[in-house]
Short mmCIF file of C-alpha atoms in Angstrom, two decimals:
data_model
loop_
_atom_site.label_atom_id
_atom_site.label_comp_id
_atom_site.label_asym_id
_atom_site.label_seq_id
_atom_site.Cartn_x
_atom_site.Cartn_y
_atom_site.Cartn_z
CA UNK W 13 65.44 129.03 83.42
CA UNK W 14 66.07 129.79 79.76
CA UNK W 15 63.85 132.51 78.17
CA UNK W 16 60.47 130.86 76.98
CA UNK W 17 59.92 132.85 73.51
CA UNK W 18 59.25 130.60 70.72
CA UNK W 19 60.94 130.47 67.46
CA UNK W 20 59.84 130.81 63.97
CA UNK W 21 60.64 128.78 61.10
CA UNK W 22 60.29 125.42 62.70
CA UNK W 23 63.16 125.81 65.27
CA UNK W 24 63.36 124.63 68.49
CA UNK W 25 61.85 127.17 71.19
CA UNK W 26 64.39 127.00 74.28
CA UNK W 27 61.00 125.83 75.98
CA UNK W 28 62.56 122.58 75.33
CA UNK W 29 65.29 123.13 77.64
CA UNK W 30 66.39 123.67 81.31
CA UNK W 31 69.39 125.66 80.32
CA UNK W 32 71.16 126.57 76.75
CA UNK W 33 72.54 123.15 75.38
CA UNK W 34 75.72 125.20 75.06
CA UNK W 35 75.71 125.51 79.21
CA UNK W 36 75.96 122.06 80.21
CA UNK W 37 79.28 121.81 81.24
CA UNK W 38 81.13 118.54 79.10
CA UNK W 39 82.21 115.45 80.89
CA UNK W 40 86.06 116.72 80.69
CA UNK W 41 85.59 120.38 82.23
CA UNK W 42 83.08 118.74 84.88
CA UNK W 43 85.87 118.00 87.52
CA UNK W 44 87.98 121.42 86.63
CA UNK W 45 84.81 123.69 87.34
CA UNK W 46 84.19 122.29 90.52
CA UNK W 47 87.87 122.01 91.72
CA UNK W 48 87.88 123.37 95.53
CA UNK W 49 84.41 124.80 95.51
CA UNK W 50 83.83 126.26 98.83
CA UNK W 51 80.45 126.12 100.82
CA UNK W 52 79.68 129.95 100.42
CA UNK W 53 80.53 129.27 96.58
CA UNK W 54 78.04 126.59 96.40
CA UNK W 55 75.13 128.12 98.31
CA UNK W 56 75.38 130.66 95.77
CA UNK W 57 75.03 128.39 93.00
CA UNK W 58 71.65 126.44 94.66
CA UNK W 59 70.01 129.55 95.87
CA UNK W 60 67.00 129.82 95.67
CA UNK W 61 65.97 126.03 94.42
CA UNK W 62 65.13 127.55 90.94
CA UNK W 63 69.04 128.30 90.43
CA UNK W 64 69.84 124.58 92.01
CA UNK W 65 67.39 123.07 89.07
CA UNK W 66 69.59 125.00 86.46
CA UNK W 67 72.91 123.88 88.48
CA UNK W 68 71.75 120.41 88.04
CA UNK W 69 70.92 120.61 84.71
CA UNK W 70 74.49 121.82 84.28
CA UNK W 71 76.29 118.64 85.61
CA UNK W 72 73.75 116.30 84.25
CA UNK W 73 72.25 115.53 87.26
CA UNK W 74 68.67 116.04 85.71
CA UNK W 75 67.64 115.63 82.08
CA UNK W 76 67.97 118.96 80.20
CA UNK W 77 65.57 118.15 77.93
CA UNK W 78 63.11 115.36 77.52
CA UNK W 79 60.75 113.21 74.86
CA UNK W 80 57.60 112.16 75.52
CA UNK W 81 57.14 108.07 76.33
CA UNK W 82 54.29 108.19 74.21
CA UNK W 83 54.90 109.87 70.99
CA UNK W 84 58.55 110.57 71.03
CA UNK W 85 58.33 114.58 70.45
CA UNK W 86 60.27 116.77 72.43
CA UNK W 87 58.59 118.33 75.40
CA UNK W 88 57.78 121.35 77.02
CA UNK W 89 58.32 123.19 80.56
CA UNK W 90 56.04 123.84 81.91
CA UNK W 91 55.27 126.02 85.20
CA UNK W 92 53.66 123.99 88.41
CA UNK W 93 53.02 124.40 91.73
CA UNK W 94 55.40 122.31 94.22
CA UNK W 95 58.84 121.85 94.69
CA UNK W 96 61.03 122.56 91.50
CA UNK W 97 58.00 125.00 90.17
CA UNK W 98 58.21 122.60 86.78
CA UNK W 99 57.44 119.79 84.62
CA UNK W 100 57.62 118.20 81.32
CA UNK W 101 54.64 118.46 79.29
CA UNK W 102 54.26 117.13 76.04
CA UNK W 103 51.48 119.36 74.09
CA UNK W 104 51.34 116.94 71.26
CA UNK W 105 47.27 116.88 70.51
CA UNK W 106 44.96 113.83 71.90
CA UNK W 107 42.85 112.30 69.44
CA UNK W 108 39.40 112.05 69.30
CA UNK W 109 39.46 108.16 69.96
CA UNK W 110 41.94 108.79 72.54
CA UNK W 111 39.24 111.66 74.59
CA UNK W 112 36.19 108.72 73.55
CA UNK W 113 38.27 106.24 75.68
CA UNK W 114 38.22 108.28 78.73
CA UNK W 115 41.19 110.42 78.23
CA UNK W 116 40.77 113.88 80.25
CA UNK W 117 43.75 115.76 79.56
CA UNK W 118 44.09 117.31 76.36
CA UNK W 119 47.92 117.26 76.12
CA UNK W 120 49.85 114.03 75.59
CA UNK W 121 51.63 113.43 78.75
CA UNK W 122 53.87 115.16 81.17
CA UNK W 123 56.94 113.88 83.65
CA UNK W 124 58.55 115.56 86.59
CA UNK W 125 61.76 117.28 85.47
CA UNK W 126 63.38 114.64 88.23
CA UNK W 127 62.20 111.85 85.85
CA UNK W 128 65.34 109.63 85.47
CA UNK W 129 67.13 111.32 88.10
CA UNK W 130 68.67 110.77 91.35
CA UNK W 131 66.17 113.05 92.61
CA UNK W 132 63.50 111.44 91.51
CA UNK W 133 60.81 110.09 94.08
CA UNK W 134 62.18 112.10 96.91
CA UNK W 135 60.29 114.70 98.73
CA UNK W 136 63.10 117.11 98.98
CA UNK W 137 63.57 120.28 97.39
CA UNK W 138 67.01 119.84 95.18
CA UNK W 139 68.71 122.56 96.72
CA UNK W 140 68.82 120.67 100.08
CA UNK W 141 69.80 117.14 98.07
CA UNK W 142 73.00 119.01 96.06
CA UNK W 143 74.07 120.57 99.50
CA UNK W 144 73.53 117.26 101.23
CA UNK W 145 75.92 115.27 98.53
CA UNK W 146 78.00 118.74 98.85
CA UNK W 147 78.13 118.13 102.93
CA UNK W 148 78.52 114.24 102.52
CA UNK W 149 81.99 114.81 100.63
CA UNK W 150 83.42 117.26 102.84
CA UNK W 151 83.10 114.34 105.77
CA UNK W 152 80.60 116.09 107.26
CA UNK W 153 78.90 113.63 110.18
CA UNK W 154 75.16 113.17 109.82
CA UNK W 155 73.82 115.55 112.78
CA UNK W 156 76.13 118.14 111.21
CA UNK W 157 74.61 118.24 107.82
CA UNK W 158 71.07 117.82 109.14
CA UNK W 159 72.29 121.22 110.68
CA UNK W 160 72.23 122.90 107.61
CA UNK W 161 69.53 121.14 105.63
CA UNK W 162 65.71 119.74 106.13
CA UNK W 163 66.88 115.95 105.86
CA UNK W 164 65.38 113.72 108.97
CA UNK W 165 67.71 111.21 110.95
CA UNK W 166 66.35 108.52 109.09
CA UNK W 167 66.67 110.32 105.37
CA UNK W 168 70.03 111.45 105.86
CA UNK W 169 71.14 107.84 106.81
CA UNK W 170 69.51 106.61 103.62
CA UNK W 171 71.29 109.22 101.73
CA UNK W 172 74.54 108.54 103.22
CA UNK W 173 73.84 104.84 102.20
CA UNK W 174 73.61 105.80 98.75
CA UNK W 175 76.38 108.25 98.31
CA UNK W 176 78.34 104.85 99.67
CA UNK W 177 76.93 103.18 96.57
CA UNK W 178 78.04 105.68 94.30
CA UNK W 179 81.46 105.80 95.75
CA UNK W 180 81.53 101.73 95.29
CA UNK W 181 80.26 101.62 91.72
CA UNK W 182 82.92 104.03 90.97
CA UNK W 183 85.38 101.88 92.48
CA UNK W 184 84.35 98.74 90.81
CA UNK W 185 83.79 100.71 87.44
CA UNK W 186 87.78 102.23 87.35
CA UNK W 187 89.43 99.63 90.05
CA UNK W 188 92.22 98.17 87.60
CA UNK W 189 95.66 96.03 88.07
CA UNK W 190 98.46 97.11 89.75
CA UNK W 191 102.59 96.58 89.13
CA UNK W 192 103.81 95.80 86.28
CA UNK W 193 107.56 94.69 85.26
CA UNK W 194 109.87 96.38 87.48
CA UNK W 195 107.18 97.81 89.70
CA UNK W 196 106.74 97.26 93.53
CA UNK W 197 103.98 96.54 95.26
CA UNK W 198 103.42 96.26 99.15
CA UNK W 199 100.93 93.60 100.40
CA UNK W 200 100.01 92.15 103.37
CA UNK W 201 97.04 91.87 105.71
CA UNK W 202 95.13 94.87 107.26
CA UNK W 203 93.45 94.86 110.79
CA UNK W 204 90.82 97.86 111.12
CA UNK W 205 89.90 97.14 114.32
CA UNK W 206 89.61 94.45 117.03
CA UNK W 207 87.09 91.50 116.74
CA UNK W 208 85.45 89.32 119.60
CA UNK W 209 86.23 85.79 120.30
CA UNK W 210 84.08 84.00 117.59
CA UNK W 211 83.31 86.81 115.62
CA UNK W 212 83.21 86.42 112.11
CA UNK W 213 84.99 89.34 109.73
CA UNK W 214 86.25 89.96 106.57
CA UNK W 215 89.93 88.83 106.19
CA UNK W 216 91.40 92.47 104.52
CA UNK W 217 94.32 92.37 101.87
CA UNK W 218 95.48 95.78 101.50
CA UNK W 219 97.75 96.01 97.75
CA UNK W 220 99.35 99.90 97.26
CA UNK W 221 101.83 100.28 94.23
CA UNK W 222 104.70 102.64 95.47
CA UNK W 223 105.50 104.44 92.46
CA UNK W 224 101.82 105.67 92.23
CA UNK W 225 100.46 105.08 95.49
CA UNK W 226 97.32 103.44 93.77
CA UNK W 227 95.68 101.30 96.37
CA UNK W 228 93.75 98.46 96.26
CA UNK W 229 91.93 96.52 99.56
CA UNK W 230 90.37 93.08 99.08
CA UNK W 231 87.97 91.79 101.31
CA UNK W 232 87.58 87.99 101.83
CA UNK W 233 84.71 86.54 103.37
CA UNK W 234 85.59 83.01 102.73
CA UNK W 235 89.49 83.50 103.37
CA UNK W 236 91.52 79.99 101.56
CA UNK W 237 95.12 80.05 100.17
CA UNK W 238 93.32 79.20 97.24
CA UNK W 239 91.12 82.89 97.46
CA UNK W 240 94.49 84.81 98.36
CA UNK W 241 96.25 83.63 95.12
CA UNK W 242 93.18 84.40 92.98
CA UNK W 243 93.13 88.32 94.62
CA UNK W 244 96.50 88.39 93.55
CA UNK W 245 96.74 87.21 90.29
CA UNK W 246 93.32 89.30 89.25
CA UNK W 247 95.05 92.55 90.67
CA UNK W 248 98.79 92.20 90.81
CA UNK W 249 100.14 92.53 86.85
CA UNK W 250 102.84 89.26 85.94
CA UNK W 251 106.76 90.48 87.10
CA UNK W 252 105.73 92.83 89.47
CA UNK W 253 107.82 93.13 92.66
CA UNK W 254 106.27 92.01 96.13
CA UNK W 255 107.17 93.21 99.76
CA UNK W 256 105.14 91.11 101.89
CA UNK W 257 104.92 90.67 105.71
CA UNK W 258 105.88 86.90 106.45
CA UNK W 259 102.63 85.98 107.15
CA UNK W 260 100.71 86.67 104.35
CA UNK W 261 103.75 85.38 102.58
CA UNK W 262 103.52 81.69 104.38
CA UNK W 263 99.42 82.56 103.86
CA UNK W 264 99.86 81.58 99.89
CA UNK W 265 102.21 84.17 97.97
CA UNK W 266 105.38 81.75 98.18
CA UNK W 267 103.14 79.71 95.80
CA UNK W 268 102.81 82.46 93.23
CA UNK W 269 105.79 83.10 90.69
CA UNK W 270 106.44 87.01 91.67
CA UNK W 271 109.85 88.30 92.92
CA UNK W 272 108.80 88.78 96.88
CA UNK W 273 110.75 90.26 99.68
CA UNK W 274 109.63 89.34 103.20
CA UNK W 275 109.75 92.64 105.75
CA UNK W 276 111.46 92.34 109.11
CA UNK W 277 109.88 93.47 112.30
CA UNK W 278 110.90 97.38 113.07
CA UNK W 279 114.19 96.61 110.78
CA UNK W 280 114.61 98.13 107.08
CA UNK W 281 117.19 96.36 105.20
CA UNK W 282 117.69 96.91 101.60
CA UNK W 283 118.29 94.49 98.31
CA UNK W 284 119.53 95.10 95.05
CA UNK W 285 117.01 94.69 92.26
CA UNK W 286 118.21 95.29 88.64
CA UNK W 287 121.24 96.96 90.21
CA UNK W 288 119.39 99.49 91.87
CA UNK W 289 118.85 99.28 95.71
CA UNK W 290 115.35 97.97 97.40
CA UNK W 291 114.16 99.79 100.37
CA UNK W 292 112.17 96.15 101.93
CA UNK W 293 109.48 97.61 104.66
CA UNK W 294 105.90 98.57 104.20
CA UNK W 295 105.51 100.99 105.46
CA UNK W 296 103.42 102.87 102.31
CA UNK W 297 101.26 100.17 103.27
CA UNK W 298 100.84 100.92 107.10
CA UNK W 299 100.61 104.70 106.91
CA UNK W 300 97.38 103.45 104.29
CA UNK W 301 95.86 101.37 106.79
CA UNK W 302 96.43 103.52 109.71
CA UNK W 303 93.86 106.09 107.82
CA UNK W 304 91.80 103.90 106.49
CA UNK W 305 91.61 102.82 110.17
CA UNK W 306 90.81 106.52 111.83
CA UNK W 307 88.41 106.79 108.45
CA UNK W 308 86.49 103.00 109.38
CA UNK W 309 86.03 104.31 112.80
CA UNK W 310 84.76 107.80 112.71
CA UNK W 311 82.88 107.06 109.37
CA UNK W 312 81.46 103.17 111.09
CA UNK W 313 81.58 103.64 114.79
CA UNK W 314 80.80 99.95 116.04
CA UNK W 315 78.48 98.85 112.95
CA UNK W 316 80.14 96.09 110.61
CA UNK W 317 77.08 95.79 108.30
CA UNK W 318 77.90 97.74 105.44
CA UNK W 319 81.77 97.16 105.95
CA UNK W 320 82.59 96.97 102.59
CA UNK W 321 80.75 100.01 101.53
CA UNK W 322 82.76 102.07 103.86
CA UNK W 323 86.20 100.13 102.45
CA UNK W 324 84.93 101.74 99.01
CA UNK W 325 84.38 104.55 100.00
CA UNK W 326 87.89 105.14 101.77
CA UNK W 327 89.29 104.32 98.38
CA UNK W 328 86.44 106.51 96.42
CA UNK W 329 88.24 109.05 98.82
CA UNK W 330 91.65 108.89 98.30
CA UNK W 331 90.91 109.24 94.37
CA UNK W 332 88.69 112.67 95.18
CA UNK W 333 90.72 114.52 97.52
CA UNK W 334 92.77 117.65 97.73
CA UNK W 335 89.03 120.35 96.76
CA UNK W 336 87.62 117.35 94.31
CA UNK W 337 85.44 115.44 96.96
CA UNK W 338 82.25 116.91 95.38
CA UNK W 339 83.50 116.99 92.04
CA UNK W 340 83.80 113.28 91.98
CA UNK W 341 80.18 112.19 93.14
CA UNK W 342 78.64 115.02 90.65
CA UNK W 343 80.60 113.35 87.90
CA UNK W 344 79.89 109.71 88.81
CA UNK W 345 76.36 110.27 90.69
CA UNK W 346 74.30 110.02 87.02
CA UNK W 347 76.70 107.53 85.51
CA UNK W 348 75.67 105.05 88.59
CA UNK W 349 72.37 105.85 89.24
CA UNK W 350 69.76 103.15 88.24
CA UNK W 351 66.36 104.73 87.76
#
């Protein structure tokens, strides 16, 4: 924690904060600073819990400082037994009325430093929450984690359930149109895995823009002609080139006024677009679905209840990857969070 020496002539005493406002780290040089930050490297940031307070502080994951509900001053730390050794505590002074009407305490109010937080309400030191998320990114399965940390079976399923909603909001936050004039696009149905006879599934449009490999995979509960055209026209920008197979082709795009190339089975033939040659396969769009595939399987196993979570997440994953897994869910984890 910062030193706790006051200040005189009315300034504020760093008592009013977790860490020097000039240490949290900015939304721009969040990502950067945590760029391929090994295991060791983190341990050694969240040990012991009193350093993983400050680290959270850091990346905005708690409040650094705080105002009190009741009278709007700033508030204090304060020392405590229990978990994070801490709390808010505004020392603002109670009124006589306010000790006549029952009032005990003879400081305003006070608030856990998780107040607001995504901490907040669990029973788990922070250390062991940071190195969970940390875990969690790295694709670490459940029993694995609970290896290296105090969560139960059923907390670290909970938590796994909510790092899923992060990664969603963040895709629903930044998911934006693809193509554009002159652009291609690969589309066509994906199959994750094999269904029973009557079993009801999502029907899965997978969209991937070559030029930039930015994916996008629809899933349609409900699936109509009608529905497939609406997908497209929401998330495929006006003049964009389509490679489709035939069947999602006959399915509703030859009623949509693109430029579309239907792919031959195991044959590549090319076309000449704008006098430049057209490689017509999709295979961009197979190689995506083939990992999304080994992802849906060794993240899902045989459960299809949160299906569309784990779709989000595949994407959430393909944005963070190459040492920015963790990176991404400590930048988007307090945007997302609803207290």
């Amino acid at each position: 924690m910062v030193d706790t020496s006051t200040t005189e002539g009315g300034k504020i005493s760093s008592r009013y904060y977790i860490v020097r406002p000039e240490e949290v780290i900015s939304w721009d040089e969040r990502l950067s600073k945590l760029h391929g930050l090994t295991y060791d490297q983190l341990l050694q940031l969240i040990s012991p819990n009193e350093m993983a307070v400050e680290f959270a502080a850091r990346y905005s994951l708690i409040s650094n400082s705080m105002k009190c509900k009741r009278c709007e001053q700033m508030m204090l730390l304060w020392s405590r037994n229990g978990l994070d050794g801490l709390q808010w505590r505004c020392m603002h002074v109670v009124t006589k009325q306010e000790r006549r009407s029952g009032r005990k305490r003879n400081y305003c109010s006070s608030l856990s430093i998780r107040h607001g937080s995504i901490f907040h309400g669990h029973h788990l030191s922070i250390a062991d929450i940071i190195e969970f998320m940390y875990l969690w990114a790295q694709n670490y399965k459940l029993h694995e984690i609970r290896l290296h940390t105090h969560f139960s079976s059923e907390m670290s399923v909970a938590w796994a359930d909510y790092m899923r909603q992060i990664a969603s909001g963040f895709v629903e936050a930044n998911q934006t149109p693809i193509g554009g004039p002159g652009s291609v696009v690969e589309i066509g149905r994906l199959i994750l895995y094999k269904t029973r006879i009557g079993e009801q599934h999502p029907y899965l449009i997978g969209m991937v823009e070559r030029e930039t490999e930015n994916c996008i995979i629809i899933a349609i509960e409900d699936y109509t002609t009608e529905r497939l055209k609406e997908e497209v026209l929401q998330w495929i920008l006006r003049d964009t080139i389509l490679i489709s197979d035939e069947g999602t082709y006959i399915d509703g795009l030859n009623q949509l006024d693109y430029p579309i190339f239907i792919t031959e089975t195991y044959v590549e033939r090319f076309e000449l677009v704008n006098g430049q040659k057209l490689s017509v396969n999709n295979v961009l769009l197979q190689n995506i679905c083939n990992e999304a595939k080994a992802k849906f399987l060794a993240m899902n196993g045989t459960c299809r209840a949160h299906f569309e979570g784990y779709i989000r997440e595949f994407l959430f994953r393909r944005t963070f990857r190459n040492g920015d897994e963790f990176a991404g869910i400590i930048l988007w984890a307090p945007l997302l969070h609803v207290s």
